[in-house]
CSV table of C-alpha atoms and ligand atoms in Angstrom, one decimal:
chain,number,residue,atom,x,y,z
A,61,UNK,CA,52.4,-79.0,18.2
A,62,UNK,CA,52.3,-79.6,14.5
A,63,UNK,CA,53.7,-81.8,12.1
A,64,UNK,CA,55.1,-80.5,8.6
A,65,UNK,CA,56.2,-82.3,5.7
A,66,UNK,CA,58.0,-80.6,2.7
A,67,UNK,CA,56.1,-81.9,-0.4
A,68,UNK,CA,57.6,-82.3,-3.5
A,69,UNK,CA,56.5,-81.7,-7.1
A,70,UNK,CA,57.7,-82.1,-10.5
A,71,UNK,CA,55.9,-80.4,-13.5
A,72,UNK,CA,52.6,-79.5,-11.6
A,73,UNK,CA,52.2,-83.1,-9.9
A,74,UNK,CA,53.0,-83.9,-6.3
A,75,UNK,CA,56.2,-86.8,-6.1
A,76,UNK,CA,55.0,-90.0,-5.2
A,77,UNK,CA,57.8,-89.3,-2.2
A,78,UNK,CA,55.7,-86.3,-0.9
A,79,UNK,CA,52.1,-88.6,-1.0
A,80,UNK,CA,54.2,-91.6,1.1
A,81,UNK,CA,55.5,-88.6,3.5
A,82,UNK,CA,51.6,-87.4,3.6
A,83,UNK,CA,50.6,-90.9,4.4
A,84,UNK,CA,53.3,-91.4,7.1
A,85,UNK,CA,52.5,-87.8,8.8
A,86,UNK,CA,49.0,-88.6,9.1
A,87,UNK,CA,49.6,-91.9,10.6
A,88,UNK,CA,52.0,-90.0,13.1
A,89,UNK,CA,49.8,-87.4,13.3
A,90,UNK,CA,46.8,-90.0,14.4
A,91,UNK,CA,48.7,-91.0,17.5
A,92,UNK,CA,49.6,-87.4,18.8
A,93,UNK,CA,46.0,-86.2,17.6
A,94,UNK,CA,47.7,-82.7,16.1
A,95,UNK,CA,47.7,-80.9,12.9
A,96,UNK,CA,49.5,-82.1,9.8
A,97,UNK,CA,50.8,-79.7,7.7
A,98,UNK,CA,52.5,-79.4,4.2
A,99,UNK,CA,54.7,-76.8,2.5
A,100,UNK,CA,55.1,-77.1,-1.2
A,101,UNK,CA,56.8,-74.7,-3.5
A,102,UNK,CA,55.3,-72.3,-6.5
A,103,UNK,CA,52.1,-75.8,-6.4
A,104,UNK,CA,48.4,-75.3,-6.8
A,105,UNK,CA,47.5,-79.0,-6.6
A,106,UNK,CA,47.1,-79.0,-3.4
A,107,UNK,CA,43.9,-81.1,-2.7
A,108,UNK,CA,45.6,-84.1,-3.8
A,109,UNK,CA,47.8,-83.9,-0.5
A,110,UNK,CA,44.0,-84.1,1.5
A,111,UNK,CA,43.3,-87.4,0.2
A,112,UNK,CA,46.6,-88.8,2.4
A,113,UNK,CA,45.4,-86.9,5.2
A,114,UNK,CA,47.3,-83.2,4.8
A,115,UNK,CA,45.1,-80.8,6.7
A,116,UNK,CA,46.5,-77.4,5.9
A,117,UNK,CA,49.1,-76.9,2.8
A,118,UNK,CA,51.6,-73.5,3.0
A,119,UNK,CA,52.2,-72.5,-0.3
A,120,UNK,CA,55.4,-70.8,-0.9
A,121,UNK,CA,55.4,-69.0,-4.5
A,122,UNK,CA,58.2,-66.7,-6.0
A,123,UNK,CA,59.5,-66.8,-9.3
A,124,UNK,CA,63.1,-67.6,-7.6
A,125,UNK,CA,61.8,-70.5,-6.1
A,126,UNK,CA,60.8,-72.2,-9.1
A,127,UNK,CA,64.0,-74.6,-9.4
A,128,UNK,CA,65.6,-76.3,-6.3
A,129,UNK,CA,68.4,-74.5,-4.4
A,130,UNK,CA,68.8,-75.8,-0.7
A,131,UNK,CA,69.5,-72.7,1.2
A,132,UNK,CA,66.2,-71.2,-0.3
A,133,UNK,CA,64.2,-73.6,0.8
A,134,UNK,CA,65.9,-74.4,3.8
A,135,UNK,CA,65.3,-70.7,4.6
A,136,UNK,CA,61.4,-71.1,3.4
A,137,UNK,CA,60.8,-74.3,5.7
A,138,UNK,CA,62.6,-72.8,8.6
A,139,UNK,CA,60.2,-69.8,8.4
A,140,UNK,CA,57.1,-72.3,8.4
A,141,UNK,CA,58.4,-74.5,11.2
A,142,UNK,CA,58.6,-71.2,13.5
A,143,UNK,CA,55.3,-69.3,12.5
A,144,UNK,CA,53.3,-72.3,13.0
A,145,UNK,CA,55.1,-74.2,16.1
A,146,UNK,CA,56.0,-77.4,14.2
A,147,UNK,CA,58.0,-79.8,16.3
A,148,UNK,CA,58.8,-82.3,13.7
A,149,UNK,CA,59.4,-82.3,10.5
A,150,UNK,CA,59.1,-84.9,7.8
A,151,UNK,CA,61.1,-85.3,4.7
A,152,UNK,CA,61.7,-87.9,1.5
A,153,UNK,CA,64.8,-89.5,0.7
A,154,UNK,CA,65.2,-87.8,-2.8
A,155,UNK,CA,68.5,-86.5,-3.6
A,156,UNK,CA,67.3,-82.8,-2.9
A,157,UNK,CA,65.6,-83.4,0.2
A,158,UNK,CA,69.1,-84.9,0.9
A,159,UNK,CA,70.8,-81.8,0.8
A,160,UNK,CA,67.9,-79.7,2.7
A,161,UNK,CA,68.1,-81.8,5.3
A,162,UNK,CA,71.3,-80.8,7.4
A,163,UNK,CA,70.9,-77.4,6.3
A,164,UNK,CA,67.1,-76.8,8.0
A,165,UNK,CA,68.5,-79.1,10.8
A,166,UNK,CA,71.1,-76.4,11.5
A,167,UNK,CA,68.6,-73.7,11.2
A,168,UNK,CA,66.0,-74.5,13.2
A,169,UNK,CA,68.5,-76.8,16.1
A,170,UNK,CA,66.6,-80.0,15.5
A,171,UNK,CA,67.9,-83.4,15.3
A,172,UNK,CA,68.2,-85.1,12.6
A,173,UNK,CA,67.2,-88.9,11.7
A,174,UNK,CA,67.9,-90.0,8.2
A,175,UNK,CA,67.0,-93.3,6.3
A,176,UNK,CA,63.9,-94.0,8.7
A,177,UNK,CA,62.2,-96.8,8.2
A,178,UNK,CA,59.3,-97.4,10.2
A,179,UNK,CA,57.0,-95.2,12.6
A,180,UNK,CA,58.3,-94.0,16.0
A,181,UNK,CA,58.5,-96.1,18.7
A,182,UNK,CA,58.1,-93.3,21.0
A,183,UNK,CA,57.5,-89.4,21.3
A,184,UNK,CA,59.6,-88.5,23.6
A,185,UNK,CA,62.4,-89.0,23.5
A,186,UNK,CA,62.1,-89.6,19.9
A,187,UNK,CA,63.0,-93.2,19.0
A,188,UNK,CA,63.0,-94.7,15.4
A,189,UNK,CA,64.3,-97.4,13.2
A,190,UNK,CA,67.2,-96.7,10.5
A,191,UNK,CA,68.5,-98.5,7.8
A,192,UNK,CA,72.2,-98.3,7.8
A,193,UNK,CA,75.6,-99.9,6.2
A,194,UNK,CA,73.4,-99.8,2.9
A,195,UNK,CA,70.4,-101.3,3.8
A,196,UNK,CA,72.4,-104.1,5.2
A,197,UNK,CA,71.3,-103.5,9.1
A,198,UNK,CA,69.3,-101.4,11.2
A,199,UNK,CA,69.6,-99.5,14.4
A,200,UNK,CA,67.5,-97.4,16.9
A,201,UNK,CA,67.8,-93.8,16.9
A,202,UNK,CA,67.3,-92.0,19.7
A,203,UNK,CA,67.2,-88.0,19.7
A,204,UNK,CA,65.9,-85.9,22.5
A,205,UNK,CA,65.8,-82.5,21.0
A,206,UNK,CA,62.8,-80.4,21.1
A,207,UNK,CA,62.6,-80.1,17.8
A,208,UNK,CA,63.1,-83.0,15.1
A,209,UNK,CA,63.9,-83.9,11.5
A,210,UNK,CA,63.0,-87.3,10.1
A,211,UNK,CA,64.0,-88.2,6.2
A,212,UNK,CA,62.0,-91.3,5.1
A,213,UNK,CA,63.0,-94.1,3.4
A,214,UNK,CA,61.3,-93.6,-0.3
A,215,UNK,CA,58.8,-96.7,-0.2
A,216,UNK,CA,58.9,-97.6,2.9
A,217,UNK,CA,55.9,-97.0,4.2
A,218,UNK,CA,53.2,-96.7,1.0
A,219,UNK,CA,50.4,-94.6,0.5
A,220,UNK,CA,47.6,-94.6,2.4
A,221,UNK,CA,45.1,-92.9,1.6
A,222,UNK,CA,42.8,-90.7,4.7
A,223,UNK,CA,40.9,-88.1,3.2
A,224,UNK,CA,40.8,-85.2,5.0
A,225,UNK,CA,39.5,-81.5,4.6
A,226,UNK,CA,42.4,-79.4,3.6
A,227,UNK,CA,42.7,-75.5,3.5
A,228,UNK,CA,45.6,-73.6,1.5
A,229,UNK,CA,47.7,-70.5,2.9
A,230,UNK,CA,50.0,-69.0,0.7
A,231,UNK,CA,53.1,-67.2,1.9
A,232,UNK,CA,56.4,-65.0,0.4
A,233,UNK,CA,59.5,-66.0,-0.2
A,234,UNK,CA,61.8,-65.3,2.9
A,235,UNK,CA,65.0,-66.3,1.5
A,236,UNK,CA,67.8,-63.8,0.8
A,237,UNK,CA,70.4,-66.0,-0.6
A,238,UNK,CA,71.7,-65.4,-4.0
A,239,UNK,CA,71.8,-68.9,-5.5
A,240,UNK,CA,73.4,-70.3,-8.7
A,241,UNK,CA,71.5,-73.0,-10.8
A,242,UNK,CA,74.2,-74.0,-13.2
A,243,UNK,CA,72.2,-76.8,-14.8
A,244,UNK,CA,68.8,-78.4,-14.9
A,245,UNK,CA,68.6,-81.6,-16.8
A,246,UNK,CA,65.3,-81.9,-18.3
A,247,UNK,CA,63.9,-85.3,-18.3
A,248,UNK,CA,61.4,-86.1,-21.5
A,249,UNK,CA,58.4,-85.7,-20.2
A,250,UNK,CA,56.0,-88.6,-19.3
A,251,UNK,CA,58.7,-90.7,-18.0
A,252,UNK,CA,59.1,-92.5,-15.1
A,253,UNK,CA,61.9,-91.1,-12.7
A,254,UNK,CA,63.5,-94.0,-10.9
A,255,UNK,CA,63.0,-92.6,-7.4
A,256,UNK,CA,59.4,-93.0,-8.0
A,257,UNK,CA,58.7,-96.1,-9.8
A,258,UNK,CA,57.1,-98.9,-8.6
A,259,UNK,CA,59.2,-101.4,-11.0
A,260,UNK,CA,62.4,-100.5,-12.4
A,261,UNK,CA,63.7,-102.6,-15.3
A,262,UNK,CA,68.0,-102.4,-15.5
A,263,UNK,CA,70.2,-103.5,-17.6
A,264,UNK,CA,74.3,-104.1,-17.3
A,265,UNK,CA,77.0,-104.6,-19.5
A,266,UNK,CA,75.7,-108.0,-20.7
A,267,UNK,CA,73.4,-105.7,-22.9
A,268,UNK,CA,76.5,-105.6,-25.3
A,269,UNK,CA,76.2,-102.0,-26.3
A,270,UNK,CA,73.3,-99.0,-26.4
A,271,UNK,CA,72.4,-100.2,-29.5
A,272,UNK,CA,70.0,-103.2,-27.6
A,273,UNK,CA,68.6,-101.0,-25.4
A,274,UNK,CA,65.5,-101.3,-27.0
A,275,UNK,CA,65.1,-104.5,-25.1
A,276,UNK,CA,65.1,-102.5,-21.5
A,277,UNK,CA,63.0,-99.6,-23.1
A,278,UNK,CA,60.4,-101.8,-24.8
A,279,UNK,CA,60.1,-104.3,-21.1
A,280,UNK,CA,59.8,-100.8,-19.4
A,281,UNK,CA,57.4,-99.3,-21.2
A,282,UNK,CA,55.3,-102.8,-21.1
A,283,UNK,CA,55.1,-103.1,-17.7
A,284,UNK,CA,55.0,-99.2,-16.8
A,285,UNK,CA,58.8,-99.1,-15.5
A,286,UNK,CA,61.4,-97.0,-15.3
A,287,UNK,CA,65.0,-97.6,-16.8
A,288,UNK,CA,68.5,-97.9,-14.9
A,289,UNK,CA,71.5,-99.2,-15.3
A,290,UNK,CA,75.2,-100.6,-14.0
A,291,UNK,CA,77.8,-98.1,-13.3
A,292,UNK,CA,80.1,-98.9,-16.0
A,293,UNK,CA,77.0,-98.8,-18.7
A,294,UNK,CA,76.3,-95.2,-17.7
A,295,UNK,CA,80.3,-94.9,-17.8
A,296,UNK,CA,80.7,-95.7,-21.4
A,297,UNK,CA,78.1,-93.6,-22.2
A,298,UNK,CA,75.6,-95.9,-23.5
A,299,UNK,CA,73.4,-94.3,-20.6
A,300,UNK,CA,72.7,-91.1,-19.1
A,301,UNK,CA,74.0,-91.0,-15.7
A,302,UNK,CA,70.9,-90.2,-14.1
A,303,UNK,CA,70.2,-93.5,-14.7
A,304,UNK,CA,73.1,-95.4,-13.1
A,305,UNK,CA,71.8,-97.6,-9.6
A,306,UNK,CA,74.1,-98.4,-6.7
A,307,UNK,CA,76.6,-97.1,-4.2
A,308,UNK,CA,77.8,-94.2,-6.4
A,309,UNK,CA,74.4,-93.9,-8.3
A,310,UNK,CA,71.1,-93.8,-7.6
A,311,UNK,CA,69.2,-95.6,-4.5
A,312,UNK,CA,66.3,-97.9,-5.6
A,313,UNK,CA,63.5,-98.7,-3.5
A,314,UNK,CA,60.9,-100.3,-6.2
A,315,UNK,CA,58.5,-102.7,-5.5
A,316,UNK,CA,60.2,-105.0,-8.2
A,317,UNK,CA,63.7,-104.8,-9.4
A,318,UNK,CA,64.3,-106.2,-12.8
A,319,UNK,CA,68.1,-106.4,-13.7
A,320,UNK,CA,69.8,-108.0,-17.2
A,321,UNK,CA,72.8,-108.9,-18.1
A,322,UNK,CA,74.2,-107.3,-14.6
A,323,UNK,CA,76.4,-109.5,-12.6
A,324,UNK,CA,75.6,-108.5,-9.4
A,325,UNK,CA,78.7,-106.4,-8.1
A,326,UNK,CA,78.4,-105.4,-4.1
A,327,UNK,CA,78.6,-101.9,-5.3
A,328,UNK,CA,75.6,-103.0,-7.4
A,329,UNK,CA,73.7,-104.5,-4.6
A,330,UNK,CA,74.6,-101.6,-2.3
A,331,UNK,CA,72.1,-99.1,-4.4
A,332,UNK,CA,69.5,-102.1,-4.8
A,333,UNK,CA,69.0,-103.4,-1.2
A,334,UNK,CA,66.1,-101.3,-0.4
A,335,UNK,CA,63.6,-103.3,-3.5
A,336,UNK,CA,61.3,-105.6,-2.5
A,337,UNK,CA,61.7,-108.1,-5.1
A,338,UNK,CA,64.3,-108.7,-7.5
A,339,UNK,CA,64.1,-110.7,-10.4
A,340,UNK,CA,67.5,-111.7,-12.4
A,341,UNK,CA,68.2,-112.8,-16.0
A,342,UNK,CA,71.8,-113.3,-16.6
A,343,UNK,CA,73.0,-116.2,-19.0
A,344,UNK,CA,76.0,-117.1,-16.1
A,345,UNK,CA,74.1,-119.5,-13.6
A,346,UNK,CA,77.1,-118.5,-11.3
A,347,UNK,CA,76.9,-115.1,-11.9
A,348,UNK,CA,76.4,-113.0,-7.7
A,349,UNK,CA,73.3,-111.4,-8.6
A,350,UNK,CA,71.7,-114.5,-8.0
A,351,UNK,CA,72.4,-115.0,-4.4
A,352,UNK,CA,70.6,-111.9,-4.5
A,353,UNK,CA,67.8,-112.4,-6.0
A,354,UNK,CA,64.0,-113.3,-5.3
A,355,UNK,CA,63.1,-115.1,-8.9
A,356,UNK,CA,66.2,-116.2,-11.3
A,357,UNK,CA,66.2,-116.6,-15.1
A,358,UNK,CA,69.6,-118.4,-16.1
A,359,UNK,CA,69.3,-117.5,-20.3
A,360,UNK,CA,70.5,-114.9,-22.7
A,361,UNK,CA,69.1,-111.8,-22.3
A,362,UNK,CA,68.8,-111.3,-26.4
A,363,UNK,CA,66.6,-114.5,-26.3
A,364,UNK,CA,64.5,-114.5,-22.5
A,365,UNK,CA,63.4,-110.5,-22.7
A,366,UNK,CA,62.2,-110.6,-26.2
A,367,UNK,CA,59.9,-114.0,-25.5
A,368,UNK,CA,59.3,-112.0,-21.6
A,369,UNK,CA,57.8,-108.7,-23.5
A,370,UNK,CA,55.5,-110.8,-26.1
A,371,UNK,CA,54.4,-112.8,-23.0
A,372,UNK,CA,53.3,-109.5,-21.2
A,373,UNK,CA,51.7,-108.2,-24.3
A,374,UNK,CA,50.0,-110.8,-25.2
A,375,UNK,CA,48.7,-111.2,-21.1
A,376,UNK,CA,47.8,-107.4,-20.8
A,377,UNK,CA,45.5,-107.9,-24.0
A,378,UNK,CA,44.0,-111.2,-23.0
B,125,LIG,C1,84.3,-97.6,-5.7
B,125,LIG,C2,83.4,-98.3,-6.7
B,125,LIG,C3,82.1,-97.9,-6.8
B,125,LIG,C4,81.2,-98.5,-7.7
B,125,LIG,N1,79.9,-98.2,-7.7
B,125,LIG,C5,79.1,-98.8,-8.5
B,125,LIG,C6,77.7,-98.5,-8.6
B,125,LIG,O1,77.2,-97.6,-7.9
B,125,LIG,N2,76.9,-99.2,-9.4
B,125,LIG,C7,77.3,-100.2,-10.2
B,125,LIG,O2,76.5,-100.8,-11.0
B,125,LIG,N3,78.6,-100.5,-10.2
B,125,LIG,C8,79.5,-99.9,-9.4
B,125,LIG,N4,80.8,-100.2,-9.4
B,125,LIG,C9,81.3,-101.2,-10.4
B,125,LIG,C10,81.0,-102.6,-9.9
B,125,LIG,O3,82.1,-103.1,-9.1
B,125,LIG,C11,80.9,-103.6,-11.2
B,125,LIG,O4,82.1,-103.4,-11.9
B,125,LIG,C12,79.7,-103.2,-12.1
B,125,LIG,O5,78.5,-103.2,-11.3
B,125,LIG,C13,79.6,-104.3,-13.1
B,125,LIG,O6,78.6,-103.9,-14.1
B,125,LIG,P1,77.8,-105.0,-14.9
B,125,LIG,O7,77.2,-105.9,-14.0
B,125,LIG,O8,77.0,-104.2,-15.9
B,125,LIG,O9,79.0,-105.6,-15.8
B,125,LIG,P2,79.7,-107.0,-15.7
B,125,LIG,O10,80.4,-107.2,-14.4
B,125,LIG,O11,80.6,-107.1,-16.9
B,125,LIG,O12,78.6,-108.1,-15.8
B,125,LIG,C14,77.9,-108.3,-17.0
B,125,LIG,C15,76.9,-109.5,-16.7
B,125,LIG,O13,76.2,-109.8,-17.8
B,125,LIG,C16,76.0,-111.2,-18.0
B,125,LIG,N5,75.8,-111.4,-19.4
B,125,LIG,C17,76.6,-111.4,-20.4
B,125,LIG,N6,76.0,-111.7,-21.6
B,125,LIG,C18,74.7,-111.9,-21.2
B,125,LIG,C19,73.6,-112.2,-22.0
B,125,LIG,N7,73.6,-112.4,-23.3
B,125,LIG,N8,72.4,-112.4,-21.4
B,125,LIG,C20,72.3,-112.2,-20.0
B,125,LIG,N9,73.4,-111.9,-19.2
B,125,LIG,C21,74.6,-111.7,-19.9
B,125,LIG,C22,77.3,-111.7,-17.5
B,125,LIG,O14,77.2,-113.1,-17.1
B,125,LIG,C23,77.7,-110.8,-16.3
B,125,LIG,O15,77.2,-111.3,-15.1
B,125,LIG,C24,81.7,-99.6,-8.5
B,125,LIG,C25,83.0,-100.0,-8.4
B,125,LIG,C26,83.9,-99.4,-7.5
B,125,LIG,C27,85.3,-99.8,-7.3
């Protein structure tokens, strides 16, 4: 029996997603003593995957695999699980691993746990710990299929590293699917996506237009964060939409939250939950966010993040 993960990669570097699914698979791995395995897509990098404790890497090349399409690579992965007698499979919690899931699920008759956050608690049957009602409770899965699927809560679990010798196979496209690729937004490069930053700095309508975004950029780029926003900001266009956090937006799992002039809306909260800490600036002491919240600011934004960003400066270069 093996264990694969799917490992993802954005312009030539392994997600931060695919090093925390390495890291969880070796951990799994440890306690079943059998192989861990990784497939990656059109990737070279692979040694990086050997430091978190990947043992053999499968890389998949074709020109047609080069952007996302779900059937594809479900196709792909499906073909990896059954030449090399994988009995679970491990994925992230991105938005694309998202939509692979059900479809390999299907294809290969495995169960499927999503939103995991913790190891198994056993084998056989396979028993694991959800998050569920957004990150409000949890529950104990239980699937006794033969074969099994397990999407991981993005930063849940953390990189460890376990350096291991790893070997690279490379292998055809299998896929026969004829798949459309409308659009593919390009971010600029160098920036930080919010899926895998370790601090994400937000701001709300209490920004008063885009025209004071430069208060989120500059606090960003000082501490090495990425930037999101409230629903209605992305909305009115002062945002992108890639950048809108919550219920209907993007999940954030970050190791601190940072959120401005946002009042705290459930829908908000619902996309939030999963952050470790939160920290809050909003000038309305009453505002919800702060029930919320690990550290509070009560103080206008146009005065607190300015004084906040020469106070981090000045720290970094002390
Ligand atoms: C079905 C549904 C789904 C939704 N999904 C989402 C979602 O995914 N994500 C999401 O964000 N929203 C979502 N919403 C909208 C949500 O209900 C709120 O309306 C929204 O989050 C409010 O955005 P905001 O906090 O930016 O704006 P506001 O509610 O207008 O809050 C602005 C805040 O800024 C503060 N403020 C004002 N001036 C300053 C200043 N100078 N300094 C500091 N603070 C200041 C105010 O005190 C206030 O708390 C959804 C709504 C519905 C009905």
């Amino acid at each position: 029996m093996g264990i694969l993960i799917y490992a993802e990669s954005e312009n030539g570097k392994f997600k931060k997603c695919a090093l925390e699914l390495a890291s969880y698979g070796r951990a799994i791995a440890n306690q079943l003593g059998v192989e861990l395995i990784a497939a990656s897509f059109n990737h070279s990098e692979y040694q990086t995957l050997g430091t978190y404790g990947v043992e053999r890497v499968i890389q998949i090349s074709d020109p047609k695999l080069e952007k996302f399409t779900a059937e594809r690579y479900a196709a792909n992965l499906a073909s990896v699980v059954k030449e090399n007698g994988v009995k679970l499979v491990l994925l992230s919690s991105s938005a694309n691993a998202k939509y692979l899931a059900p479809l390999l699920a299907v294809s290969i008759s495995a169960g499927y746990a999503s939103n995991v956050v913790g190891l198994p608690e056993s084998m056989d049957p396979l028993s694991i710990k959800r998050s569920c009602f957004t990150n409000k409770a949890f529950n104990t899965c239980v699937l006794d299929n033969e074969l099994n699927i397990i999407s991981l809560s993005n930063n849940s679990f953390g990189l460890k590293e376990e350096p291991k010798e790893i070997i690279s196979e490379t292998k055809s496209d299998v896929s026969s699917e004829t798949n459309f690729v409308l659009e593919k937004v390009e971010r600029a490069s160098g920036q930080i996506t919010i899926a895998d930053a370790e601090i994400v700095v937000s701001g709300g309508r209490g920004l008063k237009g885009p025209e004071n975004w430069h208060l989120i950029e500059d606090l960003a780029s000082t501490l090495g964060a990425a930037t999101a926003c409230s629903k209605p900001v992305s909305d009115m266009g002062w945002r992108p939409h890639s950048e809108h956090v919550g219920q209907t937006g993007k999940p954030v799992a970050s190791n601190l939250y940072i959120a401005i002039g946002v009042s705290g809306a459930i829908q908000h909260l619902a996309g939030i939950n999963s952050s470790k800490v939160k920290l809050v600036i909003n000038i309305d002491p009453e505002a919800p966010f702060f029930k919320a919240a690990d550290y509070g600011v009560v103080g206008d934004a146009f005065e607190v993040v300015p004084e906040l960003i020469e106070k981090l400066k000045a720290f970094k270069n002390s």
